[in-house]
Coordinates of C-alpha atoms in Angstrom, one line a residue:
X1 CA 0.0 0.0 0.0
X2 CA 1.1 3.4 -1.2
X3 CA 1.3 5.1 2.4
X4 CA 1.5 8.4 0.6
X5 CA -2.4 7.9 -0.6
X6 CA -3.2 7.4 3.1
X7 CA -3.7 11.3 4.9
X8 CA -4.2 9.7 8.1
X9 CA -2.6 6.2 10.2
X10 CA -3.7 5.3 13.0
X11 CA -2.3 2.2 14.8
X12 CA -2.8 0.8 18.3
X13 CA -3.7 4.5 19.6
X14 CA -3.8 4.7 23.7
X15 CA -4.0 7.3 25.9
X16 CA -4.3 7.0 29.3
X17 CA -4.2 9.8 31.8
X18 CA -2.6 10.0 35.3
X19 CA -5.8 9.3 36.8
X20 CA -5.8 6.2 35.3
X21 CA -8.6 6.8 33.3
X22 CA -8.3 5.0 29.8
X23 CA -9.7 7.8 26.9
X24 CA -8.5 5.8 24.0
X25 CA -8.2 2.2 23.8
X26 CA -5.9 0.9 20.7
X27 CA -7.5 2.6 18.1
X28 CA -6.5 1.6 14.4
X29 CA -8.0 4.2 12.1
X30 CA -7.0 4.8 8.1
X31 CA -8.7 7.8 6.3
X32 CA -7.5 8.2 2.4
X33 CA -6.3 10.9 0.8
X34 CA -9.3 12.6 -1.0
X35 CA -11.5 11.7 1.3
X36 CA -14.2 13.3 3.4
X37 CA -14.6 11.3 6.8
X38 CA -17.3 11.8 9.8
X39 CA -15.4 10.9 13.2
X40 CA -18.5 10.6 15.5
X41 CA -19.3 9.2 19.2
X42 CA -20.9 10.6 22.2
X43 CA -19.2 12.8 24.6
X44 CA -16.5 11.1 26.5
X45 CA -15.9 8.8 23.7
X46 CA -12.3 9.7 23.0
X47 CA -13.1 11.8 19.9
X48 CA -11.2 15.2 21.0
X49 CA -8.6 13.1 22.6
X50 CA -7.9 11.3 19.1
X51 CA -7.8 14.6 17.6
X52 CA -5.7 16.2 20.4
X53 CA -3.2 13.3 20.2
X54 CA -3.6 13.6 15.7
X55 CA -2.6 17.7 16.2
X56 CA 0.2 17.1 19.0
X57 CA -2.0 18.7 21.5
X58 CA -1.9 15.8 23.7
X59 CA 0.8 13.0 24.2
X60 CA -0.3 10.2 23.5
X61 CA 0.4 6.7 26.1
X62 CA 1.1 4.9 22.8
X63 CA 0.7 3.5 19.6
X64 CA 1.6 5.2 16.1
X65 CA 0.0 7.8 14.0
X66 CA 1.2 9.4 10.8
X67 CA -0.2 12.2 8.4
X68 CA 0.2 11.9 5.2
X69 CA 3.0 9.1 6.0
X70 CA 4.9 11.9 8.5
X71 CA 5.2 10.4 12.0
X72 CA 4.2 12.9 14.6
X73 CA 6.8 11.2 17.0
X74 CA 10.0 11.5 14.5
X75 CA 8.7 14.2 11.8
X76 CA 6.5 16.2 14.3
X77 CA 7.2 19.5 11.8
X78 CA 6.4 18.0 8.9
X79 CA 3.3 16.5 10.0
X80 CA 1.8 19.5 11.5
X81 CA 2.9 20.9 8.1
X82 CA 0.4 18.9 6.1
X83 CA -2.3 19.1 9.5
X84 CA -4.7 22.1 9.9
X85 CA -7.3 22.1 12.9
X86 CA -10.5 23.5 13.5
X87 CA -11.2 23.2 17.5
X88 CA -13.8 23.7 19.1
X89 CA -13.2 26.4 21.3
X90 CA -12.5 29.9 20.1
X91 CA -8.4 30.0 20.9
X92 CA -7.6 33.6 18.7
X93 CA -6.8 36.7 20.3
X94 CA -10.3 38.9 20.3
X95 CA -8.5 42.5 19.8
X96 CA -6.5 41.5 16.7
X97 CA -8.2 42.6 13.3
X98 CA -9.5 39.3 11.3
X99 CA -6.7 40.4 8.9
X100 CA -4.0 40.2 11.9
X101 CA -5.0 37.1 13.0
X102 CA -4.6 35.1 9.4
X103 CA -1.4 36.6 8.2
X104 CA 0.1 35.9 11.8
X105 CA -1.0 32.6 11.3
X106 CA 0.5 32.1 8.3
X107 CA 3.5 33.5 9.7
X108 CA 4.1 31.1 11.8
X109 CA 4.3 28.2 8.8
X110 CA 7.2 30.4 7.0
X111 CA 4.4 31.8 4.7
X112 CA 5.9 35.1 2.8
X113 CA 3.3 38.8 4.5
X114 CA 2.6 39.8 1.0
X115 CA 1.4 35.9 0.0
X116 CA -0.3 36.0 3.2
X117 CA -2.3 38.5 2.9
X118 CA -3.6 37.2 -0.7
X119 CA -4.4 33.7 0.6
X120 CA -6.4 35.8 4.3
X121 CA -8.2 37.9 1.5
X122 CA -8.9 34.6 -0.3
X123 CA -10.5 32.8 1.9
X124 CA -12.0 35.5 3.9
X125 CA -14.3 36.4 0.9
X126 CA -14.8 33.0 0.3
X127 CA -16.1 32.7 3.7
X128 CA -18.2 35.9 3.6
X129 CA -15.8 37.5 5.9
X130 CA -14.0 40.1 3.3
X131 CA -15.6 43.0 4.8
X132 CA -15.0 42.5 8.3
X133 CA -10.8 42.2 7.9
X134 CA -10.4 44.9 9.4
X135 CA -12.9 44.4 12.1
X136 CA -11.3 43.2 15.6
X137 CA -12.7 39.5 16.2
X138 CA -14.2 40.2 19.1
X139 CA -17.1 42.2 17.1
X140 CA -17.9 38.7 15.0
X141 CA -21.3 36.9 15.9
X142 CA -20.2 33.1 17.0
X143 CA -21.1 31.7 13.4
X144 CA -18.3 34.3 11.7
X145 CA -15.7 33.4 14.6
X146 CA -16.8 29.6 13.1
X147 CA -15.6 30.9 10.0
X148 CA -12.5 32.7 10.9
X149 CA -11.6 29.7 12.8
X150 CA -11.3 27.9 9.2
X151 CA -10.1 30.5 7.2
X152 CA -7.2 30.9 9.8
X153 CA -6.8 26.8 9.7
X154 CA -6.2 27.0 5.7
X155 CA -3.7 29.8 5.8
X156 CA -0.7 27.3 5.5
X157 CA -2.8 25.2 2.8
X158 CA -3.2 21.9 4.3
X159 CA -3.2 18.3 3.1
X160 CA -5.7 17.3 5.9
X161 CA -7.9 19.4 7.6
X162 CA -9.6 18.4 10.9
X163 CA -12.6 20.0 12.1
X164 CA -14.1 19.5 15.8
X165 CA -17.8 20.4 16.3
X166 CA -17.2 23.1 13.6
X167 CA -20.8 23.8 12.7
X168 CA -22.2 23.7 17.1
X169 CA -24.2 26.6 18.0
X170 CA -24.3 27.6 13.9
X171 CA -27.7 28.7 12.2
X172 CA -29.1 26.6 9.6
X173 CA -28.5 29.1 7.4
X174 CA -25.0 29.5 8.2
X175 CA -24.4 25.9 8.5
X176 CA -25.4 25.0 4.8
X177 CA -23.1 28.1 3.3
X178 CA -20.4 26.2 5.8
X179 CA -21.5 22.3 4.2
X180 CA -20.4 24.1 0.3
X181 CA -17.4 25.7 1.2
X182 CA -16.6 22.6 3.1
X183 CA -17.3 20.5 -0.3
X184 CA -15.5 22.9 -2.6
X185 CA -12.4 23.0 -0.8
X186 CA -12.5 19.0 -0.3
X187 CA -13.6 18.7 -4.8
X188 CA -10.2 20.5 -5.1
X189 CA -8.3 17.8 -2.6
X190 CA -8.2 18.6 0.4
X191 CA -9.0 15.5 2.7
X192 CA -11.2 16.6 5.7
X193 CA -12.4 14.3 8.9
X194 CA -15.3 16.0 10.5
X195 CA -16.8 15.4 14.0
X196 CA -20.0 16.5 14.7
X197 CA -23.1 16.0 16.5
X198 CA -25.5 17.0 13.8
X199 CA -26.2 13.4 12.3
X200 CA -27.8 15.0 9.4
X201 CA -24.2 16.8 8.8
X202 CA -22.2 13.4 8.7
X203 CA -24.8 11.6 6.3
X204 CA -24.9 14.3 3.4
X205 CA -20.9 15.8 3.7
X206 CA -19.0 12.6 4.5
X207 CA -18.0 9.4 2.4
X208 CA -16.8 7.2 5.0
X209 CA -17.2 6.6 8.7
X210 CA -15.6 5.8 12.0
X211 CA -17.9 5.5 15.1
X212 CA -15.6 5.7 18.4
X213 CA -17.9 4.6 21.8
X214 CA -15.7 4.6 25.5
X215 CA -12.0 4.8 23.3
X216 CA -13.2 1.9 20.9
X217 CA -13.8 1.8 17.4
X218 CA -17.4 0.2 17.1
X219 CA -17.9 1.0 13.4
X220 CA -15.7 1.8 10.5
X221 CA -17.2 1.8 6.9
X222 CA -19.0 3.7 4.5
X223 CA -22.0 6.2 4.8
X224 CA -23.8 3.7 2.1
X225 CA -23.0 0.9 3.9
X226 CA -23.7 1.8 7.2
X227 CA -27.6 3.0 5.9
X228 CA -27.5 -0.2 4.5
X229 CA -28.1 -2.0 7.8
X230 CA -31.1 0.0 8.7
X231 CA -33.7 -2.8 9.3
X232 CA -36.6 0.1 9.7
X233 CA -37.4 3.4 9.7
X234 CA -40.0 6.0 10.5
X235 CA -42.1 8.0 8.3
X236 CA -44.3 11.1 8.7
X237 CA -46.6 11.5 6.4
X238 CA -49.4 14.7 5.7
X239 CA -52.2 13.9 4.2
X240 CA -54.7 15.7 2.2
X241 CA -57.8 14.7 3.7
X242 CA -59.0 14.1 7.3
X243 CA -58.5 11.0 8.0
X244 CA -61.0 8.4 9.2
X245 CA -59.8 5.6 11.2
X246 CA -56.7 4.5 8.3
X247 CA -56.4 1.1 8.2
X248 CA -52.5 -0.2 7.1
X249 CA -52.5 -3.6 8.0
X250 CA -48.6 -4.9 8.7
X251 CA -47.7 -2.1 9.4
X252 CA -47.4 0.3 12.8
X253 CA -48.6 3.4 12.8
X254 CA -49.8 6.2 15.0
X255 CA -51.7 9.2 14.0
X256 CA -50.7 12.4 15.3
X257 CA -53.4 14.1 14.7
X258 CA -56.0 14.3 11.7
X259 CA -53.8 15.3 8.8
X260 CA -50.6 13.4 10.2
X261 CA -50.1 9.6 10.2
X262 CA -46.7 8.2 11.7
X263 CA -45.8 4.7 9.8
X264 CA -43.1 2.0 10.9
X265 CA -41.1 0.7 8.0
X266 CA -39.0 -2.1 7.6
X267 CA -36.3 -2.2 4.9
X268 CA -38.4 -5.7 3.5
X269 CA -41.8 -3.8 3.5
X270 CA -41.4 -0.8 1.6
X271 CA -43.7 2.5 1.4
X272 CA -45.4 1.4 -1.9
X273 CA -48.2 -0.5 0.2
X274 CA -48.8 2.3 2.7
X275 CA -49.5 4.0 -1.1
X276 CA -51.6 1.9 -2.1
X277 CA -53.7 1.9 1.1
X278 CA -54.0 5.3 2.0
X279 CA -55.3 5.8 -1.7
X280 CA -57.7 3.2 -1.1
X281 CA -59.4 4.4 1.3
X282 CA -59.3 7.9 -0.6
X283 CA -56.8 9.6 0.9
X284 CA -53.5 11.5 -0.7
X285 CA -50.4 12.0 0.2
X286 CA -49.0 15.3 0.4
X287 CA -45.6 15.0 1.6
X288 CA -43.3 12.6 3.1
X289 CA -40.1 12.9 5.6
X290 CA -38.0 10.9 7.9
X291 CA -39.0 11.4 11.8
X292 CA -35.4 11.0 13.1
X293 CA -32.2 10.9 10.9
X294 CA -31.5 8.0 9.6
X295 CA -28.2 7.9 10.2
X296 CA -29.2 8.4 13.9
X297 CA -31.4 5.6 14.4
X298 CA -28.1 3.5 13.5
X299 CA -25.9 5.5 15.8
X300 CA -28.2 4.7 18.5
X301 CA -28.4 1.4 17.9
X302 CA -25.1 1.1 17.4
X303 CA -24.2 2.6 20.6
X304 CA -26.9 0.4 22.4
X305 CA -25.2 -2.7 20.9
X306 CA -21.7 -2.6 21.7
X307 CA -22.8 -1.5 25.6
X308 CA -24.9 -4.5 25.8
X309 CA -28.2 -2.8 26.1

């Protein structure tokens, strides 16, 4: 195997604090260069740690991990070379201009001021920030201090770019203009591994998936695959006419109220039937959604499995 095609190795990862208390627990993890990864788990489940231990920002007990085939324990420089990191805390200096705080960052990666400032104008107007760069960060709203937290992670132009929580706290609104830039800059090669709590986030950005439950890996595969193991799901549907009593026989179902019928699918049964039924008895349907994500159904039940619940 071509290690350079591999942005991220992770072999036999520990970390175990002076409490004693085990965060990570021999995590193996490969994510390919190209690719656009979802890192997910509950809190406490070792997901900061791993990215901590990834970005040098916490020694690891032990175990091996490379980026983009530099080892962080013998070719720490170049590895945080190719490494750029969204946390989640805000961690820039709040009276420094947006302007300051980018070309200072880009300093500090050998980056010539006058190519600086060209890639901080860059990516601030690709951002939506260009008009503020000469605002002080402190006068941001928390979705633009999102987004100077990423610009200011690019200014080196990294291989790999991790991103903790990066959309928490984030508007819809804001959080689908974050989703394209996210998926432009990944079209144009950079690999990014995401972590986030919004479910819906991981199922439409990412490719591939590593679920991470008390320091373990429980599941590693693909979005596609992973959906493909959901055995049911739940449907709301609206429907057109009051309903009477609605008879779907096989399946279960609630109504909500008299518009709204909640149905119970399995992956064997199919909505075509419900269809068919509803038309029957001379009702249409108007619309149709998922009650829960359906990525977090599986998560759940993922979670529920490997804790023996």
């Amino acid at each position: 195997m071509n290690k350079q095609n591999i942005a991220l190795n992770i072999e036999g990862l520990t970390k175990v604090y002076k409490n004693g208390v085990e965060a990570i627990k021999g995590v193996d993890l490969q994510v390919h260069e190209g690719d656009f990864f979802a890192l997910l788990g509950p809190n406490g489940a070792g997901k900061s740690t791993t990215i901590g231990v990834i970005s040098s920002l916490v020694n690891k007990t032990k175990g091996k991990v490379e980026v983009f085939g530099c080892n962080i324990d013998t070719d720490l420089e170049a590895a945080k070379a190719h490494l750029g990191l969204v946390p989640q805390e805000f961690n820039f200096s709040q009276f420094e201009t947006l302007s300051q705080i980018l070309v200072n960052q880009a300093g500090y990666y050998g980056v010539p001021r006058a190519e600086a400032h060209k890639r901080a104008d860059k990516y601030l107007a690709q951002l939506g920030l260009l008009e503020k760069k000469d605002k002080q960060a402190r006068t941001l709203s928390g979705g633009m201090k999102r987004r100077l937290m990423i610009a200011r992670a690019l200014m080196h132009e990294p291989k790999l770019l991790i991103l903790d929580e990066p959309t928490a706290g984030v508007d819809i609104e804001l959080r689908r203009s974050m989703w394209d830039f996210l998926r432009q800059i990944n079209e144009q090669g950079v690999t990014i591994i995401l972590t986030t709590h919004y479910l819906e986030e991981a199922e439409l950005l990412c490719k591939n998936i590593a679920i991470i439950d008390s320091g373990r890996i429980v599941e590693n595969t693909t979005i596609k695959a992973l959906l493909a193991k959901l055995d049911k799901e739940t449907f709301i549907l609206d429907l057109k006419m009051p309903a009477s009593p609605v008879t779907l026989e096989g399946y279960k179902f609630t109504m909500t109220d008299d518009h709204t019928v909640e149905v119970e699918v399995a992956k064997s049964q199919g909505l075509n039937a419900v269809f068919s039924a509803l038309t029957t008895q001379g009702n249409t349907v108007l619309s149709m959604r998922n009650k829960a994500n359906r990525l977090e159904e599986l998560f759940v039940g993922l979670l529920e499995q490997g804790r023996g619940e």
